[in-house]
Amino acid sequence: VGGSGRVPDASGGGHEPPRPAGRHAGPATEEGAPRGATGPAAPDLRAEVLAARVERWRPDLVEALAEVYPDPEGLADDLVALAAQRYAERSDELHHLDLRRSLAPDWFQRPEMLGYAAYADRFAGDLAGVAERIDYLRDLGVTYLHLMPLLEPRPGDSDGGYAVQSYRRVRSDLGTTEDLAALTARLRASGISLCLDLVLNHVAREHEWAERARAGDPAYRDYFYVHPDRSVPDAFEQTLPEVFPDFAPGSFSFDADLDGWVMTTFNTFQWDVNWSNPAVLREYADIIMTLANDGVEVFRLDAIAFLWKQLGTTCQNLPQVHALTQALRVLGRIACPAVVFKAEAIVGPDDLPAYLGQGRHHGKVSDLAYHNALMVHVWSMLATKDAGLASRALQRLPATPASTSWVTYARCHDDIGWAIDDADAAAAGLDGHLHRRFLSQFHAGDFPGSWARGLVFQDNPRTGDQRISGSLASLAGLEAGDPHAVDRIVAVHAVVLGFGGLPVLWMGDEVGLLNDHDWDADPAHAADNRWVHRPVMPWPVEDPHGLRGRLRHLVGVRRDLPHLHAGVPTEVLDPPVSGVFATRRVHPLGAMVMLASVTPEPQWVSRGRLTSLVGGPPVDRITGRVLGEGADPGADGDGLALAPYEVLWVCAG
């Protein structure tokens, strides 16, 4: 059901068809080779399903390709044929998963979803060790496990695994591709979906594509941005921000084998791939579908904001990025529709919503995107003890497509960059630059009265930007011994869990792991202080502060609140008082209001106003108590007290 009117073969014969001739085909490499048994031939019904999917999704594929490439129809035929082959190789169990997900397309939006992110080796040694810890994850309520980059990286410094040498092999110290498939099967049987990083912007200098380019193959040289002299790189760098100004300044590196300057946005050993070459799109589409056939259910599209390069721009957030994402998503819908995409777009608030789809890409790009703005403003509120700036900034974000979801989080493996918009700061009476500087100083523990204990990461003297490393517990005051630290940690989690979306916990935050002050003992980590918040999980896990029990309670309450389905929009309210962050979610079964104190002092809000917002007597679902009963009503007779750092999830009783 393509441009030629033919139905792609879904017989599942198990042999890779020859790559079509012409400019869309691209060279055959190990990255394009199939892996694993294909099983029996597909029945007629399976072929009919494939034909129906192609009929449904091909127009969206052509639409996306037309924004980027000169022959969208021909390229669509090539890509659909590839998708049909990978569809035929998909196991019966995964075909059944596709069916179940097609009947419940909101599976990743439901309030019972809880994510957990970790490095496999730091969490449990290797993939087999992760499988042995499934019961720990299930007990916490985890339904989605993000294992940080586990595909084969380059030797030595690999940017934490994000300099990939092969997308077809697992890190040898973690296991094999067969171990990966076995782990995904055990997780799936336990109700847990595996999320895997897919680095889209660059490959390692040692990747086969780069090796062939350096060997003189012109087809592979066109997989990268290579320039014979500095004229074009110098023009680009007039507008390109530096990602790692401390240890990787600039965005181009000279390579003697290429006899040219190659684009290296992140590090000299990470070569940016040229997505204007359709062969690159084909390669990544095949990688996604092959890994999906190994049981990967969620792909974290790493560095997605950087995919398209255009002179005179920052080469971030360009429209072609969303067209390329739409094309990849369509191919997933054809071959492996149980799979969803998560955009790793750590960008400013104005650019963020587009990664879940706006305009003609509405609901057609990533299914999930990190709510970086929420994470940043949670830490800003705690530092300032004021919810005004956060409320103004988050109110300005447009609604996302109802079929998508934010990933909400308080901490991740990365540093915290203070993505606070100058206009938002000005509207709150603040200077954006000075506020960002204050946040770095506060969370590094350098501001008077600070209880945070982080480390400055990537201080850029040219722009004044600083980012921060540090574990959630250390940033929240536990390392400093602040008496409010435990309640502050619980409050952060309650906001992330109560905002709506798919909440993801970073490994160790559930028990308050502190900074690892031996992070630089490993020479491979010595130049990167982000390893301070990437400790090794101490087994058996201890919970000296009772955090895990309190978190499990929140997860259990959340599971039974339909209001927290990600398809229900979140309305950020004006703060009832300066120290309280407030949101409202209106579900067909009723409204839910979240009130979160961000101060160490008691806060008073109006019980009458709260009753009006939820439509009845206010009941805190976290504690089960009817709010205002038997309490001091306050001076005006309508007061409701929030304890320091208390968070309420309020519905009508």
XYZ file of C-alpha atoms in Angstrom:
653
model
C 0.000 0.000 0.000
C 2.796 2.347 -0.958
C 3.333 4.858 -3.713
C 3.523 1.975 -6.143
C 0.273 0.487 -4.844
C 1.873 -2.766 -3.645
C 1.550 -4.355 -0.231
C 4.957 -4.933 1.433
C 5.857 -8.571 1.981
C 5.107 -9.766 5.524
C 5.992 -13.406 5.028
C 8.753 -13.376 7.623
C 11.150 -15.424 5.521
C 14.046 -14.319 7.681
C 16.344 -12.954 4.968
C 17.338 -9.317 4.620
C 16.122 -8.082 1.241
C 18.741 -6.355 -0.906
C 18.819 -2.634 -0.301
C 16.986 -0.767 -3.042
C 19.158 0.912 -5.600
C 19.322 4.665 -5.732
C 20.180 7.518 -3.433
C 17.876 6.411 -0.588
C 19.438 3.025 -0.127
C 22.659 3.875 1.701
C 25.595 1.488 2.107
C 25.033 -1.907 3.708
C 26.734 -2.097 7.116
C 26.643 -4.145 10.281
C 24.167 -1.546 11.548
C 21.682 -2.712 8.902
C 22.058 -6.461 9.465
C 19.119 -8.375 10.955
C 19.597 -10.344 14.147
C 17.778 -13.282 15.714
C 15.335 -15.904 14.606
C 12.313 -14.759 12.679
C 9.893 -17.524 13.634
C 7.260 -19.036 11.364
C 5.717 -17.345 8.380
C 3.125 -14.726 9.247
C -0.501 -15.800 8.766
C -2.790 -13.978 6.349
C -4.268 -11.985 9.227
C -0.854 -10.637 10.153
C -0.266 -9.509 6.579
C -3.679 -7.833 6.617
C -2.777 -6.003 9.819
C 0.428 -4.741 8.245
C -1.418 -3.530 5.152
C -3.935 -1.684 7.331
C -1.174 0.010 9.288
C 0.614 1.103 6.139
C -2.623 2.497 4.724
C -3.217 4.387 7.964
C 0.282 5.757 8.539
C 1.931 6.190 5.139
C 0.390 9.658 4.525
C 1.942 10.897 7.789
C 5.278 9.443 6.705
C 5.201 11.183 3.321
C 4.092 14.425 4.986
C 7.089 14.329 7.318
C 9.617 13.339 4.662
C 8.410 16.119 2.353
C 9.600 18.698 4.907
C 13.154 17.383 4.711
C 13.937 15.364 1.571
C 13.440 15.963 -2.173
C 11.787 12.609 -3.044
C 9.428 11.760 -0.180
C 7.405 9.171 -2.118
C 10.421 7.112 -3.166
C 11.990 7.313 0.274
C 8.679 6.332 1.876
C 8.535 3.189 -0.289
C 12.041 2.229 0.821
C 11.295 2.820 4.503
C 7.941 1.007 4.433
C 9.615 -2.025 2.853
C 12.167 -1.998 5.674
C 9.403 -1.700 8.277
C 7.574 -4.651 6.715
C 10.668 -6.815 7.011
C 11.208 -5.947 10.675
C 7.486 -6.466 11.324
C 7.745 -9.984 9.886
C 10.708 -10.747 12.171
C 8.862 -9.649 15.303
C 8.110 -12.459 17.786
C 4.591 -13.701 18.473
C 4.821 -12.397 22.042
C 5.677 -8.892 20.828
C 2.921 -8.997 18.208
C 0.527 -9.761 21.065
C 1.946 -6.826 23.015
C 1.343 -4.620 19.974
C -2.283 -5.752 19.950
C -2.799 -5.061 23.646
C -1.209 -1.643 23.363
C -3.331 -0.765 20.338
C -6.395 -1.467 22.502
C -4.988 0.619 25.356
C -2.984 3.380 23.680
C -2.975 5.381 26.918
C -0.993 2.676 28.763
C 1.934 5.016 29.468
C -0.352 7.831 30.657
C -2.114 5.959 33.428
C -1.663 6.943 37.094
C -0.241 3.523 37.979
C 2.826 4.272 35.838
C 6.030 4.906 37.763
C 9.462 5.203 36.211
C 12.879 4.434 37.640
C 16.188 5.387 35.985
C 19.642 3.973 36.672
C 22.925 2.926 35.179
C 22.754 -0.873 34.948
C 26.242 -1.380 36.371
C 25.729 1.120 39.200
C 22.367 -0.385 40.073
C 23.128 -4.092 39.879
C 26.449 -4.835 38.156
C 25.144 -6.126 34.829
C 21.961 -7.048 32.996
C 21.654 -10.349 34.813
C 21.997 -8.465 38.102
C 19.194 -6.096 37.074
C 16.956 -9.107 36.487
C 17.694 -10.282 40.027
C 16.521 -6.910 41.408
C 13.121 -6.887 39.688
C 11.340 -7.649 42.962
C 12.893 -4.520 44.520
C 11.507 -2.440 41.667
C 8.076 -4.058 41.801
C 7.863 -3.459 45.530
C 8.465 0.230 44.904
C 5.718 0.255 42.270
C 7.945 0.635 39.202
C 6.346 -0.073 35.813
C 8.965 1.570 33.572
C 12.728 1.075 33.888
C 15.143 3.371 32.113
C 18.598 1.809 31.984
C 21.147 4.423 31.076
C 23.274 3.894 27.923
C 24.131 0.229 27.705
C 24.961 -0.099 24.016
C 28.631 -0.505 23.185
C 30.503 2.786 23.726
C 33.968 3.776 22.556
C 36.875 2.745 24.804
C 37.945 5.270 27.440
C 36.017 8.503 27.804
C 32.606 7.937 26.276
C 30.610 10.849 27.764
C 28.999 8.451 30.213
C 28.176 5.973 27.439
C 26.711 8.491 24.990
C 29.557 8.060 22.492
C 28.208 4.877 20.897
C 30.556 2.630 18.934
C 27.848 0.124 17.962
C 24.073 0.239 18.260
C 23.957 -3.525 17.693
C 26.031 -4.669 20.659
C 25.643 -4.323 24.409
C 28.535 -3.196 26.587
C 30.609 -6.335 27.111
C 30.774 -5.855 30.893
C 26.966 -5.744 31.047
C 26.173 -8.756 28.873
C 25.094 -9.496 25.337
C 22.182 -8.665 23.081
C 20.735 -12.027 24.054
C 20.960 -10.966 27.716
C 19.150 -7.753 26.798
C 16.324 -9.673 25.133
C 16.114 -12.027 28.133
C 15.931 -9.059 30.528
C 13.186 -7.342 28.554
C 11.163 -10.577 28.617
C 11.483 -10.887 32.416
C 10.621 -7.231 32.904
C 7.624 -7.509 30.597
C 6.378 -10.529 32.561
C 6.597 -8.355 35.692
C 4.691 -5.465 34.143
C 7.776 -3.306 33.597
C 8.651 -1.673 30.263
C 12.317 -1.140 29.398
C 13.437 2.286 28.218
C 16.724 2.490 26.322
C 18.816 5.467 25.235
C 19.159 6.003 21.509
C 21.762 8.648 20.749
C 20.585 10.364 17.574
C 22.869 13.371 17.148
C 26.260 11.695 17.066
C 28.274 8.502 17.058
C 31.711 7.720 18.444
C 34.707 8.427 16.254
C 35.292 4.664 16.400
C 31.846 3.768 15.044
C 31.887 1.767 11.812
C 30.367 4.666 9.879
C 33.153 6.982 11.017
C 35.823 4.323 10.427
C 34.663 3.907 6.840
C 34.534 7.669 6.359
C 38.111 7.984 7.591
C 39.093 5.121 5.270
C 37.989 7.251 2.316
C 34.526 5.906 1.492
C 32.629 8.930 0.101
C 29.214 7.431 0.925
C 30.123 7.307 4.613
C 31.859 10.644 4.558
C 28.399 11.993 3.683
C 27.101 10.524 6.946
C 28.881 13.413 8.696
C 29.439 17.159 8.359
C 32.978 17.465 7.002
C 34.574 20.699 5.729
C 37.970 21.105 4.027
C 38.903 24.283 5.924
C 37.706 26.519 8.761
C 35.575 28.889 6.697
C 32.227 27.106 7.170
C 32.964 25.972 10.757
C 33.901 29.547 11.698
C 30.636 30.799 10.211
C 28.651 28.185 12.166
C 30.384 28.994 15.427
C 29.256 32.603 15.267
C 25.850 31.397 16.531
C 26.519 27.989 18.125
C 26.472 27.794 21.938
C 29.076 25.534 23.528
C 27.732 22.429 25.276
C 30.866 21.668 27.307
C 32.876 24.900 27.342
C 35.205 23.676 30.101
C 36.569 20.541 28.461
C 35.232 20.577 24.871
C 35.156 24.160 23.578
C 34.037 24.746 20.019
C 31.851 22.621 17.766
C 34.296 21.340 15.123
C 37.407 19.174 15.313
C 40.148 18.528 12.762
C 40.643 14.894 11.782
C 43.818 14.021 9.927
C 42.363 10.886 8.343
C 39.455 12.890 6.935
C 41.781 15.784 6.112
C 38.953 18.020 7.193
C 36.980 19.584 10.010
C 34.144 17.416 11.311
C 31.239 18.751 13.366
C 31.535 17.664 17.007
C 28.917 19.544 19.019
C 29.497 17.648 22.262
C 33.039 16.212 22.317
C 35.836 15.776 19.795
C 35.196 12.010 19.836
C 31.449 12.387 19.131
C 30.836 13.045 15.444
C 27.513 14.665 14.541
C 25.639 12.626 11.932
C 24.215 14.273 8.839
C 20.440 13.840 8.916
C 20.063 15.690 5.625
C 21.337 12.424 4.109
C 18.310 10.066 3.869
C 20.596 7.068 4.336
C 21.113 8.229 7.926
C 17.366 8.230 8.556
C 17.151 4.701 7.169
C 19.973 3.518 9.425
C 18.348 4.858 12.582
C 14.906 3.595 11.620
C 16.366 0.113 11.253
C 18.197 0.386 14.581
C 14.966 1.341 16.364
C 12.932 -1.475 14.839
C 15.635 -4.077 15.508
C 16.004 -3.063 19.158
C 12.213 -3.055 19.461
C 12.290 -6.659 18.303
C 14.650 -7.323 21.220
C 11.886 -6.101 23.532
C 12.763 -2.452 24.066
C 9.478 -0.594 24.605
C 10.553 3.026 25.111
C 13.292 4.897 23.274
C 14.808 7.953 24.890
C 15.791 10.056 21.871
C 19.004 11.561 23.172
C 20.133 15.043 22.099
C 17.144 15.258 19.767
C 17.115 19.074 19.792
C 20.439 19.135 17.905
C 19.567 16.924 14.918
C 19.266 19.536 12.185
C 22.055 21.948 11.261
C 21.441 25.291 9.623
C 23.970 28.092 9.249
C 23.093 31.243 11.168
C 21.100 29.422 13.868
C 21.911 27.734 17.170
C 21.295 24.391 15.403
C 18.768 23.517 18.096
C 14.979 23.131 17.972
C 14.728 23.636 14.221
C 11.473 22.577 12.492
C 13.132 19.697 10.646
C 13.777 17.996 14.000
C 10.051 17.461 14.451
C 9.582 16.229 10.891
C 12.318 13.625 11.408
C 10.777 12.529 14.703
C 7.404 12.160 13.012
C 8.968 9.943 10.336
C 10.604 7.679 12.927
C 7.400 7.476 14.961
C 5.345 6.509 11.909
C 7.721 3.644 11.119
C 7.381 2.496 14.702
C 3.591 2.581 14.381
C 3.847 0.319 11.337
C 6.400 -2.221 12.572
C 6.206 -2.157 16.381
C 3.348 0.004 17.713
C 3.877 -1.074 21.336
C 6.896 1.233 21.281
C 6.790 4.874 22.387
C 9.319 7.672 21.987
C 10.611 9.984 24.691
C 12.255 13.251 23.642
C 15.364 14.178 25.586
C 14.890 17.868 24.884
C 16.408 19.856 27.726
C 15.501 23.192 26.200
C 13.931 26.488 27.164
C 10.225 26.704 28.004
C 9.253 28.274 24.682
C 10.779 25.408 22.700
C 9.719 22.548 24.966
C 6.055 21.931 23.945
C 6.942 21.342 20.288
C 8.567 18.036 21.223
C 5.115 16.682 22.094
C 3.642 18.131 18.931
C 2.352 21.520 17.800
C 0.744 22.694 14.584
C 0.884 20.071 11.845
C 2.959 17.833 14.125
C 0.290 17.852 16.854
C 0.262 14.391 18.434
C 2.568 12.989 15.716
C 6.038 13.247 17.258
C 7.303 12.053 20.636
C 4.850 10.438 23.024
C 6.834 11.576 26.053
C 9.058 14.555 26.801
C 10.975 15.614 29.874
C 9.314 18.422 31.805
C 12.622 20.151 32.350
C 10.889 23.410 33.264
C 9.064 21.786 36.174
C 12.281 20.280 37.514
C 14.129 23.607 37.324
C 11.317 25.548 38.976
C 10.940 23.038 41.815
C 14.546 23.770 42.836
C 14.047 27.493 42.245
C 10.987 27.525 44.539
C 12.835 25.713 47.292
C 15.770 28.128 47.117
C 13.610 31.272 47.114
C 10.762 29.943 49.299
C 8.435 31.551 46.767
C 6.133 30.043 44.130
C 5.531 33.197 42.099
C 8.122 32.800 39.344
C 7.435 29.088 38.904
C 3.693 29.638 38.661
C 4.039 32.417 36.064
C 6.478 30.411 33.944
C 4.523 27.137 34.026
C 1.225 28.892 33.320
C 2.710 30.120 30.064
C 3.328 26.629 28.676
C 0.606 25.652 26.187
C -1.453 22.505 26.633
C 0.086 19.346 25.192
C -1.733 16.823 22.970
C -4.020 14.629 25.077
C -2.366 11.499 23.688
C 1.053 12.462 25.074
C 2.615 12.847 28.489
C 5.230 14.858 30.273
C 7.921 12.927 32.092
C 8.058 14.599 35.474
C 11.184 14.281 37.575
C 13.136 16.000 40.308
C 16.522 14.607 39.415
C 18.217 12.664 36.660
C 21.712 11.491 35.740
C 22.609 14.882 34.275
C 23.522 18.286 35.643
C 20.856 20.906 36.302
C 20.935 23.801 33.849
C 18.935 26.792 34.982
C 16.578 27.097 32.000
C 14.678 30.086 33.334
C 13.448 32.548 30.745
C 14.438 36.195 31.140
C 10.897 37.379 30.355
C 9.427 35.049 32.995
C 11.935 36.334 35.526
C 11.184 39.954 34.636
C 7.438 39.353 35.029
C 8.175 38.170 38.565
C 10.314 41.251 39.261
C 13.645 39.431 38.896
C 16.698 39.784 36.690
C 17.020 36.481 34.818
C 20.812 36.418 34.721
C 21.177 37.290 38.392
C 18.524 34.763 39.405
C 20.261 31.974 37.507
C 23.540 32.960 39.164
C 21.830 32.921 42.564
C 20.443 29.424 41.950
C 23.890 28.085 41.125
C 25.443 29.721 44.165
C 22.637 28.526 46.431
C 22.742 24.912 45.263
C 26.531 24.845 45.429
C 26.228 25.860 49.082
C 27.984 29.178 48.435
C 25.059 31.451 49.329
C 24.596 32.501 52.979
C 22.076 30.251 54.697
C 22.078 27.611 51.965
C 21.453 24.024 53.025
C 22.263 22.622 49.548
C 25.524 20.800 48.818
C 26.084 20.625 45.071
C 29.024 21.211 42.747
C 29.314 23.806 39.988
C 29.469 22.135 36.579
C 30.578 23.886 33.378
C 31.158 27.439 34.537
C 31.126 29.546 31.382
C 32.821 32.894 32.081
C 31.796 34.251 28.674
C 28.066 33.898 29.344
C 28.089 33.655 33.126
C 26.151 30.390 32.955
C 26.767 27.740 35.569
C 25.144 24.359 35.999
C 24.918 22.183 39.083
C 25.710 18.574 39.945
C 24.564 16.820 43.101
C 22.214 14.136 44.376
C 18.635 15.035 45.238
C 19.205 14.389 48.930
C 22.374 16.504 49.064
C 20.744 19.335 47.133
C 17.730 19.159 49.476
C 19.805 19.591 52.619
C 20.251 16.040 53.955
C 24.027 16.139 53.639
C 24.130 19.458 55.501
C 21.998 18.059 58.300
C 19.171 20.529 57.759
C 16.242 19.607 60.036
C 13.725 20.045 57.200
C 15.673 17.944 54.674
C 13.588 14.753 54.885
C 10.279 16.614 54.561
C 11.757 18.631 51.707
C 12.737 15.435 49.851
C 9.244 13.994 50.305
C 7.707 17.271 49.150
C 9.771 17.258 45.962
C 8.593 13.734 45.185
C 4.988 14.597 46.016
C 5.057 17.523 43.552
C 6.568 15.354 40.818
C 4.040 12.573 41.455
C 1.102 14.957 41.793
C 1.728 17.223 38.820
C 0.482 14.669 36.291
C 2.380 12.815 33.601
C 4.749 9.891 33.967
C 6.944 10.417 37.052
C 10.476 8.998 36.968
C 12.697 8.505 40.018
C 16.475 8.580 39.862
C 18.213 5.583 41.425
C 18.841 6.033 45.137
C 16.593 9.045 45.604
C 13.994 6.742 47.169
C 16.368 6.172 50.118
C 18.164 9.523 50.142
C 21.585 8.559 48.747
C 24.016 11.436 49.254
C 26.753 12.774 47.010
C 29.530 10.303 46.275
C 32.585 12.290 47.325
C 34.897 9.653 45.842
C 33.463 10.327 42.389
C 36.843 11.441 40.993
C 38.782 8.397 42.248
C 38.082 6.747 38.896
C 40.362 8.453 36.336
C 37.640 8.039 33.689
C 35.352 10.276 35.779
C 37.849 12.736 37.190
C 37.023 15.539 34.766
C 33.240 15.207 35.081
C 31.710 16.012 38.462
C 28.297 14.745 37.383
C 29.517 11.411 38.726
C 29.014 12.871 42.202
C 25.302 12.044 41.852
C 25.825 8.680 40.147
C 26.787 6.505 43.125
C 26.798 2.711 43.261
C 23.610 1.302 44.789
C 24.512 -0.144 48.180
C 23.015 -3.613 48.551
C 21.373 -4.400 50.873
C 19.652 -1.050 50.595
C 19.113 0.782 53.860
C 16.519 3.488 54.435
C 17.634 5.296 57.595
C 15.237 8.222 57.125
C 12.100 6.262 56.227
C 11.931 7.855 52.793
C 11.149 4.717 50.850
C 8.075 3.940 52.935
C 6.726 7.462 52.533
C 7.383 7.351 48.798
C 5.675 3.968 48.414
C 2.638 5.441 50.149
C 2.533 8.337 47.684
C 2.850 5.916 44.759
C -0.007 3.807 46.133
C -2.275 6.825 46.574
C -1.410 8.064 43.106
C -2.316 4.710 41.582
C -5.919 5.120 42.742
C -6.361 8.717 41.568
C -7.803 8.864 38.032
C -7.257 12.636 38.183
C -3.538 11.945 37.641
C -4.006 10.304 34.247
C -1.613 12.180 31.941
C -4.398 12.939 29.476
C -5.982 15.255 32.053
C -4.513 18.755 31.619
C -2.760 20.462 34.517
C -3.773 24.026 35.307
C -1.135 25.922 37.272
C -2.970 28.293 39.590
C -1.864 31.631 40.951
C -0.206 30.976 44.310
C -2.790 31.282 47.107
C 0.091 32.688 49.177
C 3.656 33.282 48.066
C 5.008 30.132 49.687
C 2.501 27.665 48.186
C 2.600 26.180 44.688
C -0.858 25.165 43.444
C -2.231 23.155 40.510
C -5.687 21.919 39.513
C -6.689 18.946 37.358
C -10.315 18.466 36.302
C -11.238 14.858 35.551
C -14.779 13.745 34.582
C -15.009 12.227 38.073
C -14.123 15.526 39.722
C -11.354 17.995 40.381
C -8.065 17.568 42.225
C -5.991 20.412 43.621
C -2.371 20.055 44.685
C -1.061 22.501 47.275
C 2.675 22.359 47.983
C 4.403 24.405 50.641
C 7.919 25.399 49.563
C 8.934 27.009 52.840
C 10.078 25.905 56.315
C 7.334 28.037 57.881
C 3.613 27.142 58.173
C 1.460 28.540 55.373
C -2.231 29.520 55.577
C -4.636 29.127 52.669
C -8.380 29.639 52.331
C -10.438 26.532 53.046
C -13.437 28.138 51.346
C -11.502 28.770 48.183
C -10.202 25.201 48.220
C -13.736 23.858 48.681
C -14.848 25.878 45.661
C -11.971 24.575 43.523
C -12.665 20.889 44.208
C -16.456 21.214 44.376
C -17.091 19.895 47.869
C -15.599 19.318 51.324
C -11.826 19.152 50.785
C -10.188 15.826 51.597
C -6.439 15.283 51.408
C -6.013 11.980 49.594
C -2.456 11.530 50.898
C -3.522 11.407 54.548
C -7.253 10.755 54.147
C -8.194 13.598 56.451
C -10.970 16.105 55.899
C -9.174 19.438 55.787
C -10.121 22.072 58.321
C -11.945 19.759 60.740
C -10.836 20.221 64.333
C -8.103 22.688 63.361
C -7.504 26.317 64.213
C -9.519 28.165 61.563
C -7.132 31.116 61.588
C -7.786 34.754 62.243
C -10.377 35.153 59.498
C -12.214 31.940 60.339
C -11.381 30.421 56.946
C -7.731 29.499 57.376
C -6.218 26.110 56.576
C -2.659 25.497 57.726
C 0.017 23.695 55.715
C 2.944 22.436 57.753
C 6.480 23.207 56.512
C 6.993 21.503 53.151
C 3.620 19.776 53.350
C 1.977 18.717 50.081
C -1.762 18.046 49.783
C -3.596 16.218 47.007
C -7.140 17.467 47.550
C -10.403 16.109 46.146
C -14.012 16.593 47.209
C -15.062 14.282 50.036
